[in-house]
CSV table of C-alpha atoms in Angstrom, one decimal:
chain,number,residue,atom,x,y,z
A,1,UNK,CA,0.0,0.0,0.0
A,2,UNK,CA,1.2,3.8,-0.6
A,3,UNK,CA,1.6,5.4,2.5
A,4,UNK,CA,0.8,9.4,2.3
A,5,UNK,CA,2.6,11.3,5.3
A,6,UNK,CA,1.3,14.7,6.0
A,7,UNK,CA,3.4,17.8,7.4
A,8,UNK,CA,3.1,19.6,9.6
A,9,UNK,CA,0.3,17.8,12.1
A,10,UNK,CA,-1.0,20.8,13.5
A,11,UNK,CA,-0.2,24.5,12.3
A,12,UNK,CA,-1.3,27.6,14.0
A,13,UNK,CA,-1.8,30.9,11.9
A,14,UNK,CA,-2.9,34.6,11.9
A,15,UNK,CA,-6.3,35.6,9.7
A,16,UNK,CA,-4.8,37.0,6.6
A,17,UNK,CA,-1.9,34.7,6.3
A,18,UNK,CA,-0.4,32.1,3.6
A,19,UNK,CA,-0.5,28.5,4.7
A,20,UNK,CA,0.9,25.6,3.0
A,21,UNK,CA,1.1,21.8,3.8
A,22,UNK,CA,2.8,19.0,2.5
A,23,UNK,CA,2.1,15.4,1.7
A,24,UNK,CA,4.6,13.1,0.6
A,25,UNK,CA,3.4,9.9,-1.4
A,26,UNK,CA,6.0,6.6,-0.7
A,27,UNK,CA,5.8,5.9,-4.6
A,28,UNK,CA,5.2,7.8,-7.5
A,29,UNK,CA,1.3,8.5,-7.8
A,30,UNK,CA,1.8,11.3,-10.9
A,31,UNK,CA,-0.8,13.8,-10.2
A,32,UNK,CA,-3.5,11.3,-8.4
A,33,UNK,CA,-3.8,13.1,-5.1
A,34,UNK,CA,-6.9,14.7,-4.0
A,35,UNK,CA,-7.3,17.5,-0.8
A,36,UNK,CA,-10.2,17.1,1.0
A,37,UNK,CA,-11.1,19.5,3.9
A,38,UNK,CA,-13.3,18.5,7.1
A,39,UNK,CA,-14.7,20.5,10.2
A,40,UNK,CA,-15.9,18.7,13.1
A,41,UNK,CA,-18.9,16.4,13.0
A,42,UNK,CA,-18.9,16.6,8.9
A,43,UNK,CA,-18.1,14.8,5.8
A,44,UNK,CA,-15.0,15.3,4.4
A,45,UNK,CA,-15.2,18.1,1.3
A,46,UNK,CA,-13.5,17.8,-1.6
A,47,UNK,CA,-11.0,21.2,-2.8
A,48,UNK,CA,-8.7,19.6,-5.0
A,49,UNK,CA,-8.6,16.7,-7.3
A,50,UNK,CA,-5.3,16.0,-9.9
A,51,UNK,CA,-3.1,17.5,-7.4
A,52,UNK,CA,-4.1,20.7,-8.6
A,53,UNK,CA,-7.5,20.9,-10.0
A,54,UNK,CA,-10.0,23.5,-7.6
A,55,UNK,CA,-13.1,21.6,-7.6
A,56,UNK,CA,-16.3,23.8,-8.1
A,57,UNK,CA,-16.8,26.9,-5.8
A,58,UNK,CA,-13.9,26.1,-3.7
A,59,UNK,CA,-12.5,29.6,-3.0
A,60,UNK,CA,-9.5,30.4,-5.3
A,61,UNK,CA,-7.3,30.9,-1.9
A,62,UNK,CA,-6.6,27.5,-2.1
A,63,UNK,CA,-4.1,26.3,-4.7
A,64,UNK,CA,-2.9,22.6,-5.1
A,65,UNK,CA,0.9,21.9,-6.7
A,66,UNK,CA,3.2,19.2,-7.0
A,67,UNK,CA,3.5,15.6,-8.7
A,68,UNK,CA,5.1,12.6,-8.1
A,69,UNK,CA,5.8,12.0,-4.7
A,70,UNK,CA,5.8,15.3,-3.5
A,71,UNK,CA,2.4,17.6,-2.9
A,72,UNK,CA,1.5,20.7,-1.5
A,73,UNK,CA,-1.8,22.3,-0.4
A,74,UNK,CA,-1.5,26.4,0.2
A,75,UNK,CA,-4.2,29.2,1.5
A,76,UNK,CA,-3.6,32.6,0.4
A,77,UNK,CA,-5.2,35.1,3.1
A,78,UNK,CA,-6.2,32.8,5.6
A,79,UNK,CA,-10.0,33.2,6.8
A,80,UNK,CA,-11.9,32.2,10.0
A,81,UNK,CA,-13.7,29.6,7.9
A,82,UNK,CA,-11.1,28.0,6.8
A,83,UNK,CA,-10.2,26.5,10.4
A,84,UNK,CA,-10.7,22.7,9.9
A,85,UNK,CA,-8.4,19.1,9.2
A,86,UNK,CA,-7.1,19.1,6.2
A,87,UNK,CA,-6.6,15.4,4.4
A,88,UNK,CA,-4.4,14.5,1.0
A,89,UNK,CA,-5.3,11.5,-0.7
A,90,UNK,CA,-4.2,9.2,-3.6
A,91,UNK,CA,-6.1,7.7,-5.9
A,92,UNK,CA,-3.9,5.8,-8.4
A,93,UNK,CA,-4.5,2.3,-7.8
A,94,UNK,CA,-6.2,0.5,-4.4
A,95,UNK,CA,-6.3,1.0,-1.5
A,96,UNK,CA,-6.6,4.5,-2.1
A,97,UNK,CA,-4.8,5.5,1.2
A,98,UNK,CA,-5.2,9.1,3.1
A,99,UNK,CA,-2.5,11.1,5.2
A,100,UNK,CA,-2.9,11.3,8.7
A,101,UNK,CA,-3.9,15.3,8.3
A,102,UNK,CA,-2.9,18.7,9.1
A,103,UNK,CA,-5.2,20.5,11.8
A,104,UNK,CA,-5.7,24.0,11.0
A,105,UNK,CA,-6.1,26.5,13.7
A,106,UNK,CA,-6.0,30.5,14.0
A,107,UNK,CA,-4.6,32.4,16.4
B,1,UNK,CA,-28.8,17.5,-6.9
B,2,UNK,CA,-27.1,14.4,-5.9
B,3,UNK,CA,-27.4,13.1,-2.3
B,4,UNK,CA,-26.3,10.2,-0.2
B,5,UNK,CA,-28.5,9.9,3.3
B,6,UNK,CA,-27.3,7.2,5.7
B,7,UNK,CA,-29.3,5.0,8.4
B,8,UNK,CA,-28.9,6.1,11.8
B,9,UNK,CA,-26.3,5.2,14.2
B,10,UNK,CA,-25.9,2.0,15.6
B,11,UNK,CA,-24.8,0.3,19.2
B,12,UNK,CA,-23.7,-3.4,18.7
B,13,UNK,CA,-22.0,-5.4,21.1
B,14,UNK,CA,-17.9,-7.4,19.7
B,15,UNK,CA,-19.0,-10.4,18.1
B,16,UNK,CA,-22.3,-9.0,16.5
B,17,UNK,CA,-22.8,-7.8,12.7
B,18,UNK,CA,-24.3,-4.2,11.9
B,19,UNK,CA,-25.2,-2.9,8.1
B,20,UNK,CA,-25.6,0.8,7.3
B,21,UNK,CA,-27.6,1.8,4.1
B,22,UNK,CA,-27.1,4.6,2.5
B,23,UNK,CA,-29.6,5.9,0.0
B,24,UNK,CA,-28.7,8.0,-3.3
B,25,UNK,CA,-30.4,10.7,-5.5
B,26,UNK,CA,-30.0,13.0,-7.7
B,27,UNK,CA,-28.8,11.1,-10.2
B,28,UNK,CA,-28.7,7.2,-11.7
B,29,UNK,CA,-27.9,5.1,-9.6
B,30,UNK,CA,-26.6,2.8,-12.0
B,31,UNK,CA,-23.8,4.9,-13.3
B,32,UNK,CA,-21.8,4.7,-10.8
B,33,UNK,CA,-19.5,2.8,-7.8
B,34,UNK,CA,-20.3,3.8,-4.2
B,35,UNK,CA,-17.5,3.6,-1.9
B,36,UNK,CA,-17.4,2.9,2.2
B,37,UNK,CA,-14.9,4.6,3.9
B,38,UNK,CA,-15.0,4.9,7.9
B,39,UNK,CA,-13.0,7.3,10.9
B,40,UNK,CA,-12.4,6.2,14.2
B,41,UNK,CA,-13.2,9.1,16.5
B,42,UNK,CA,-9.8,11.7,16.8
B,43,UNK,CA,-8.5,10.1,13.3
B,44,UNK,CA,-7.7,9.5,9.8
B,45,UNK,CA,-9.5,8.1,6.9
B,46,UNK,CA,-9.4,4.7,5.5
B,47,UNK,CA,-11.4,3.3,2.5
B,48,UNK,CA,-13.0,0.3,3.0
B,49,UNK,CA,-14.1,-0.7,-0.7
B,50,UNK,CA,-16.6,0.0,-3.4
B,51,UNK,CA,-19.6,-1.6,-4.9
B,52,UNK,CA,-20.8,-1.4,-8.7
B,53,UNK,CA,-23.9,0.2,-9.0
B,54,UNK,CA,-24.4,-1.3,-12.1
B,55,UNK,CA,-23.3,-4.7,-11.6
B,56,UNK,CA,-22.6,-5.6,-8.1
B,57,UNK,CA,-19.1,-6.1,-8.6
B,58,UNK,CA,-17.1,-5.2,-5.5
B,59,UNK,CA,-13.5,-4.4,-4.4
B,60,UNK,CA,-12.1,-4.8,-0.9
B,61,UNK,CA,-9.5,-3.4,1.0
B,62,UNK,CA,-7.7,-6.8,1.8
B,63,UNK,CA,-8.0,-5.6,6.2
B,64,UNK,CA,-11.5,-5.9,5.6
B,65,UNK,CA,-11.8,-9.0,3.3
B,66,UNK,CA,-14.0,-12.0,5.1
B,67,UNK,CA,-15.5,-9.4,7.5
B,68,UNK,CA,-17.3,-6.9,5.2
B,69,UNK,CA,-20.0,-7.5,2.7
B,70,UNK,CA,-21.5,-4.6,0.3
B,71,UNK,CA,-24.6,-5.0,-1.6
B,72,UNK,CA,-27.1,-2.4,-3.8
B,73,UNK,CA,-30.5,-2.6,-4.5
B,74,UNK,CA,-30.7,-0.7,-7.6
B,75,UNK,CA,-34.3,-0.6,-7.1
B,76,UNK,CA,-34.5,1.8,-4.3
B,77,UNK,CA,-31.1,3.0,-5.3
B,78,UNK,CA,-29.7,2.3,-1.7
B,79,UNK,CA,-25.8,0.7,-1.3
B,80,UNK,CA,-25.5,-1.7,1.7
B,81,UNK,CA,-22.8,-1.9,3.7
B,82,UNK,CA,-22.3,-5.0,6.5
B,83,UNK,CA,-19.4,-5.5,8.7
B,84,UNK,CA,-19.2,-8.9,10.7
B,85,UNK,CA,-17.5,-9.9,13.7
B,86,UNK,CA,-17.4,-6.6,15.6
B,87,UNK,CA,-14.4,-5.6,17.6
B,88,UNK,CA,-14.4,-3.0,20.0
B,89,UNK,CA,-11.8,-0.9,17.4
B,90,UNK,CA,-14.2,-1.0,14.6
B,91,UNK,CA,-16.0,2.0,16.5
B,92,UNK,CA,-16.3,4.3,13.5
B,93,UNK,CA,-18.2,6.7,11.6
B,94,UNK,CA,-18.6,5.0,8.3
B,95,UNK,CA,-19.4,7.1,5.2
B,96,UNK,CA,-20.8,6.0,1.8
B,97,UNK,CA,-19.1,8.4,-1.0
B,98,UNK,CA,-19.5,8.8,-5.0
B,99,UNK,CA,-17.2,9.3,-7.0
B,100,UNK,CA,-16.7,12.5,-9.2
B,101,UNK,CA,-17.7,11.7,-12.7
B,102,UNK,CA,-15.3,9.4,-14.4
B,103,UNK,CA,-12.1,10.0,-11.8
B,104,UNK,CA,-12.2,6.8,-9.8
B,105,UNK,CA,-11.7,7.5,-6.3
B,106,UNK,CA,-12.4,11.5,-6.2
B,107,UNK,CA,-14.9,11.6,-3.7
B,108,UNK,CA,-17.5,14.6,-4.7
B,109,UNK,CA,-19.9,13.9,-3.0
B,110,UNK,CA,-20.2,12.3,0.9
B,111,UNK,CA,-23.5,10.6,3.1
B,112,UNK,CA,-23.6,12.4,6.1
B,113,UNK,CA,-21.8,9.5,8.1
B,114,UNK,CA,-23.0,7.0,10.7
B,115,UNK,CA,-21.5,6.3,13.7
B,116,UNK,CA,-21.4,2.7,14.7
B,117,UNK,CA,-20.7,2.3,18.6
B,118,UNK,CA,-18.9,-1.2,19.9
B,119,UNK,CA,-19.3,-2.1,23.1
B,120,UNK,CA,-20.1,-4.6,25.7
């Protein structure tokens, strides 16, 4: 199985700020790697799908890069709402496997 | 608009089997795979497997295989989901999820989750 590590595990920031988390895939998984975002009590919500692809009226603060191994979720001006867990995932063969996620807090 | 409603939570005591529906519209039902996926309280996500909803055919993750069995009925467009042999760590919510058009294990769209509670 691919195991996706996550970085950092918790991150604390100001309203206004730039964010940015990592995800590391143990093999190559091209550009199969989804972000999902979940508050408390909820579903997960898919942002991101083909490492970089902002699924429908996700904000345009949030910007997926990377490929191959290496992945990075960032939020440009960092709002109140945006407080939640943040999970990559891979989807290029099974299991599809998640990281361990980042927990996003404000100040 | 598609949506995915889930039965209500469940308390089962280790040893017992429970099976959580979940029941799609907003779209045909037929067109695509549901996956299960379930979080034990405080972490991750793990995907459990999927089930055709055309077909039946089903894949499991190989943790699960022997304990877990996923059905449809197409004709109330509901997926099934039954896990056997209860152990106090299969505490969960489990979630039903569809996939995002054609991409295979993009998860658009999310049942609202049912906890299952093991205990004795």
């Amino acid at each position: 199985d691919i195991q996706m590590t996550q970085s950092p595990s918790s991150l604390s920031a100001s309203v206004g700020d730039r964010v940015a988390f990592t995800c590391q895939a143990s093999q190559d998984i091209i550009n199969r790697l989804n972000w999902y975002q979940q508050k408390p009590g909820k579903a997960p919500k898919l942002l991101i799908y083909d490492a970089s692809i902002l699924e429908t009226e996700v904000p345009s603060r949030f910007r997926g890069s990377g490929s191959g191994t290496e992945f990075t979720l960032s939020i440009t001006s960092l709002q109140p709402e945006d407080v939640a867990t943040y999970y990559c995932q891979h989807y290029d063969h099974l299991p599809h496997t998640f990281g361990q996620g980042t927990k996003l807090e404000i100040k | 608009q598609v949506q995915l409603v889930q039965s209500g939570g469940e308390v089962k005591k280790p040893g017992a089997s429970v099976k959580v529906s979940c029941k799609a519209s907003g779209y045909t039902f037929t067109y695509y795979r549901i996956s299960w996926l379930r979080q034990v309280p405080g972490q991750g996500l793990e995907w459990m497997g999927w089930i055709s909803g055309d077909n039946g055919d089903t894949d499991y993750a190989q943790r699960f295989q022997g304990r877990v069995t996923m059905t449809a009925d197409t004709s109330t467009s509901t997926a099934y989901m039954e896990l056997g042999r209860l152990r106090s760590d299969d505490t969960a919510v489990y979630y039903c999820a569809r996939d995002l058009g054609d991409y295979v294990g993009v998860w658009l769209y999310w049942g609202q989750g049912t906890l299952v509670t093991v205990s004795s």
